[in-house]
Tab-separated table of C-alpha atoms in Angstrom:
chain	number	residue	atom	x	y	z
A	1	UNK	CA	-26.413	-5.359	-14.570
A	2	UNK	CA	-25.755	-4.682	-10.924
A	3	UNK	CA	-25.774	-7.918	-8.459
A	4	UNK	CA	-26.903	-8.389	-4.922
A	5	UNK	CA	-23.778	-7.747	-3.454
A	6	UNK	CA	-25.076	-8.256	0.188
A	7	UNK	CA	-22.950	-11.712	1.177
A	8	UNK	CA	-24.182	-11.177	4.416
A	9	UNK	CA	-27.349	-12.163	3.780
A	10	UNK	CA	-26.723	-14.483	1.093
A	11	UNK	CA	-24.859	-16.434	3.740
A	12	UNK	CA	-27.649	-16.361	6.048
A	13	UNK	CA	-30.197	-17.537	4.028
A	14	UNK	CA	-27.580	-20.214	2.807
A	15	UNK	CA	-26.260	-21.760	5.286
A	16	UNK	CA	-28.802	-20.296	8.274
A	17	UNK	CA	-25.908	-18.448	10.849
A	18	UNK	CA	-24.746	-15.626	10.803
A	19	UNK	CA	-21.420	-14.674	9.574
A	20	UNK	CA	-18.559	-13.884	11.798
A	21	UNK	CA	-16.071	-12.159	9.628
A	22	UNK	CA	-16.354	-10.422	6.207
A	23	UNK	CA	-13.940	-8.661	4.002
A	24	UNK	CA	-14.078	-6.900	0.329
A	25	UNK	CA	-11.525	-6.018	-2.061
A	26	UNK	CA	-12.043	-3.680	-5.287
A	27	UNK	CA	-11.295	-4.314	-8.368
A	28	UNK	CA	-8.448	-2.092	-10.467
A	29	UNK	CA	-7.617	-0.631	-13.518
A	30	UNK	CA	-4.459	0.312	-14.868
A	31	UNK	CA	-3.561	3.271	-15.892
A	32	UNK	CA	0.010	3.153	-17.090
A	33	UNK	CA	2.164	0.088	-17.380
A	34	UNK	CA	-0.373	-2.153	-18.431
A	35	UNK	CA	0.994	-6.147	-18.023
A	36	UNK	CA	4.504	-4.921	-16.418
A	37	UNK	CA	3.767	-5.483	-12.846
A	38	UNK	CA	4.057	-9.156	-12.892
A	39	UNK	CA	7.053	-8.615	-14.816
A	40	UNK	CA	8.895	-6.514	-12.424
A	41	UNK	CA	8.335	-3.178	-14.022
A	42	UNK	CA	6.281	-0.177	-12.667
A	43	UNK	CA	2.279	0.158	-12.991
A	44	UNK	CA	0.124	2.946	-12.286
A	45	UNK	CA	-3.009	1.614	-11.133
A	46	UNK	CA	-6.274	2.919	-9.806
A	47	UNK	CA	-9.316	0.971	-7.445
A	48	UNK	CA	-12.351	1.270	-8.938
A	49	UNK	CA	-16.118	1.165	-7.474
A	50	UNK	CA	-16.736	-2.614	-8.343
A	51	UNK	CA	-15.804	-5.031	-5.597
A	52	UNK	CA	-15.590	-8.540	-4.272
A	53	UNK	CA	-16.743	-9.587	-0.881
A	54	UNK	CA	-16.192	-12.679	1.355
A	55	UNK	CA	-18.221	-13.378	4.172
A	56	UNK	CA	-18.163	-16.046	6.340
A	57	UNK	CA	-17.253	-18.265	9.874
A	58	UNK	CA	-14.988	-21.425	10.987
A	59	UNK	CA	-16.176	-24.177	10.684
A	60	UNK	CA	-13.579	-25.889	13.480
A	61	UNK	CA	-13.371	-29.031	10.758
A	62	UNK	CA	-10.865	-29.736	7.910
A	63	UNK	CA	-13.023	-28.435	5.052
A	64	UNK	CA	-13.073	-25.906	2.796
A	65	UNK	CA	-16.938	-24.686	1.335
A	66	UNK	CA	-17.258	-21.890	-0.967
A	67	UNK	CA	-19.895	-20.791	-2.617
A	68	UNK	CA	-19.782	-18.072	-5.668
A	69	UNK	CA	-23.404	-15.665	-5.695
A	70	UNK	CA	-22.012	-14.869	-9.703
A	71	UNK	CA	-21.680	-18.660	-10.610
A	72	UNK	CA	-24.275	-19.320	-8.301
A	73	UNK	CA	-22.282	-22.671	-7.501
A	74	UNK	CA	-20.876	-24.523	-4.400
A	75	UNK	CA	-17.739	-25.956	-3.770
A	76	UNK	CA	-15.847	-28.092	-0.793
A	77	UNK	CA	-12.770	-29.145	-0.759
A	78	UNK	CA	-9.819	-30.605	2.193
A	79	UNK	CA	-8.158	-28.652	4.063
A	80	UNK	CA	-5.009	-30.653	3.792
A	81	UNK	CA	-3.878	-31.093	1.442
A	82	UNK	CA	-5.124	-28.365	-1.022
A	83	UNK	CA	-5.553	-29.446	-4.465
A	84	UNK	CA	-6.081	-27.577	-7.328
A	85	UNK	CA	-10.167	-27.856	-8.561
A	86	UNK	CA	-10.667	-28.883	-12.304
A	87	UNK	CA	-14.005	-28.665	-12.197
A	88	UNK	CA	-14.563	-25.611	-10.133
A	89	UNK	CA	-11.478	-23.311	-11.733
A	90	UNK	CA	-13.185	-20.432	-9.750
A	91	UNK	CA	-12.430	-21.846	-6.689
A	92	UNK	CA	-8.239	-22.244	-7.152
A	93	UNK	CA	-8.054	-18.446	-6.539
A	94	UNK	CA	-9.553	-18.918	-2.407
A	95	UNK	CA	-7.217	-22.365	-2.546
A	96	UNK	CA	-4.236	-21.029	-3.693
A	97	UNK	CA	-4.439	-18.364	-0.623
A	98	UNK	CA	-4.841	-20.831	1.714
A	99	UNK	CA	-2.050	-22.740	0.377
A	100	UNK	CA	0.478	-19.679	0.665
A	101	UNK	CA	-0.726	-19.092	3.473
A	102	UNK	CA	0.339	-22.953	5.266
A	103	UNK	CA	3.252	-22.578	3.192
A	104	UNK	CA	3.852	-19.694	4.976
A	105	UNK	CA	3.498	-21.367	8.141
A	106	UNK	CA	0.394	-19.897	8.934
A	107	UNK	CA	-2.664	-22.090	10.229
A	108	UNK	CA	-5.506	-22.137	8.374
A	109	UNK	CA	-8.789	-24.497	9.527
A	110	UNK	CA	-11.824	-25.267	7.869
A	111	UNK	CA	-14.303	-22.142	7.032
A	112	UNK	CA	-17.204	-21.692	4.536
A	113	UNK	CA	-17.315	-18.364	2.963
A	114	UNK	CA	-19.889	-16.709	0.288
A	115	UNK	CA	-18.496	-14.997	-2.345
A	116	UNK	CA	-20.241	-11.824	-3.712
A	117	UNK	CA	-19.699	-8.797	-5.411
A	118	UNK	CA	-20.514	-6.601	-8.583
A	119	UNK	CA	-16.963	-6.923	-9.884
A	120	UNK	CA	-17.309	-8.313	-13.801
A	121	UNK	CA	-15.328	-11.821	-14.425
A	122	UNK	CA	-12.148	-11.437	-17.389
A	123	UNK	CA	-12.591	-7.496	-17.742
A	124	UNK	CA	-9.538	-6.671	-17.204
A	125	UNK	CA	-10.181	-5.313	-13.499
A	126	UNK	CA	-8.190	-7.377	-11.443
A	127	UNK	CA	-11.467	-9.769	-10.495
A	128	UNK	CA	-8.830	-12.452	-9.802
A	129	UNK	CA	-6.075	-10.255	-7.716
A	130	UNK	CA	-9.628	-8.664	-5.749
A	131	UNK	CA	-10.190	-12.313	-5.291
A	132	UNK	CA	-7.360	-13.350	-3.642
A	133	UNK	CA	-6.517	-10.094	-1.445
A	134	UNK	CA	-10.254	-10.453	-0.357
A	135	UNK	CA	-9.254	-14.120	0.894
A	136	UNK	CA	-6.438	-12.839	2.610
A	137	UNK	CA	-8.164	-10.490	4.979
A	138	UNK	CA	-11.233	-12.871	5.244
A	139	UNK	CA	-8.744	-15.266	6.374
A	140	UNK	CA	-6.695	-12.920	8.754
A	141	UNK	CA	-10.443	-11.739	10.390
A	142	UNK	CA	-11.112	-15.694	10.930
A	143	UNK	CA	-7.842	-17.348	11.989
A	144	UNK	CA	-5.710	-14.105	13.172
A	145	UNK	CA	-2.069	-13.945	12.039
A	146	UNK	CA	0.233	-10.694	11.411
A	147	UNK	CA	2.129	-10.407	8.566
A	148	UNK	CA	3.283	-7.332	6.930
A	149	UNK	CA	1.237	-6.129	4.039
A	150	UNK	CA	3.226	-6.304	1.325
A	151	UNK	CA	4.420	-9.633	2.444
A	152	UNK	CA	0.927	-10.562	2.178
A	153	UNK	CA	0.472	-8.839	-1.544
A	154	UNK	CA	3.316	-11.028	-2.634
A	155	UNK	CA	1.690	-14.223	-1.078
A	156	UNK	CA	-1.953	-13.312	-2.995
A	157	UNK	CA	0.862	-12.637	-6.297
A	158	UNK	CA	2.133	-16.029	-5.802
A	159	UNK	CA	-1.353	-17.578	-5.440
A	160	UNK	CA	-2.693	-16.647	-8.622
């Protein structure tokens, strides 16, 4: 089953403004090296079609709201510090970005973001690496910081 991927207007009808910054990430398979990467070893990997999208605006406060269109649930959470969700697990992807990211030195403020996308949960297609890369470039589009890519891959590999 396909989903309304359009987080554009799942934000608007959400929260009633328009987004000001949107990103998407696809999802991957791997074709060779299956479970070495995160081990150090080599991996042969390919995107696929299925993706996840973020869209979403500043907020200019110290919160965090997220809501998932697959879960169909809605989460908030502080700023500072970040705490890892029990009750929301989906959520600790997004938070662990942002919490790189300060660690990092880089501000982050308060944003609400939809999350959307056709990309299937535990498949084995990266859902949770789309997640996070997603976040980084949603993040980047709100609150503007360079950093070299793969700097920024191994931030979204220490978040998850």
């Amino acid at each position: 089953m396909t989903q309304n991927v359009n987080g554009d207007t799942i934000y608007q009808q959400k929260y009633g403004s328009t987004p000001t910054a949107a990103s998407q990430a696809p999802g991957r398979v791997e074709i060779l090296g299956n479970h070495t990467d995160y081990n150090g070893g080599y991996v042969l990997t390919v995107a696929i079609d299925k993706t996840i999208t973020l869209h979403g605006e500043a907020t200019g406060d110290d919160e965090i709201i997220l809501y998932s269109q697959t879960l169909d649930d809605e989460a908030r959470f502080a700023i500072d510090p970040i705490i890892k969700s029990e009750s929301k697990p989906w959520a600790n992807y997004v938070l662990g970005v942002v919490d790189e990211l300060q660690k990092d030195g880089i501000p982050i403020g308060g944003f609400r973001a939809v999350i959307a996308g056709d990309l299937p949960i535990g498949a084995g297609v990266s859902s949770s690496a789309a997640l996070e890369t997603a976040t980084a470039f949603f993040l980047q589009a709100l609150f503007p910081f360079s950093i070299e890519k793969m700097r920024l891959a191994n931030l979204c590999r220490r978040a998850e």
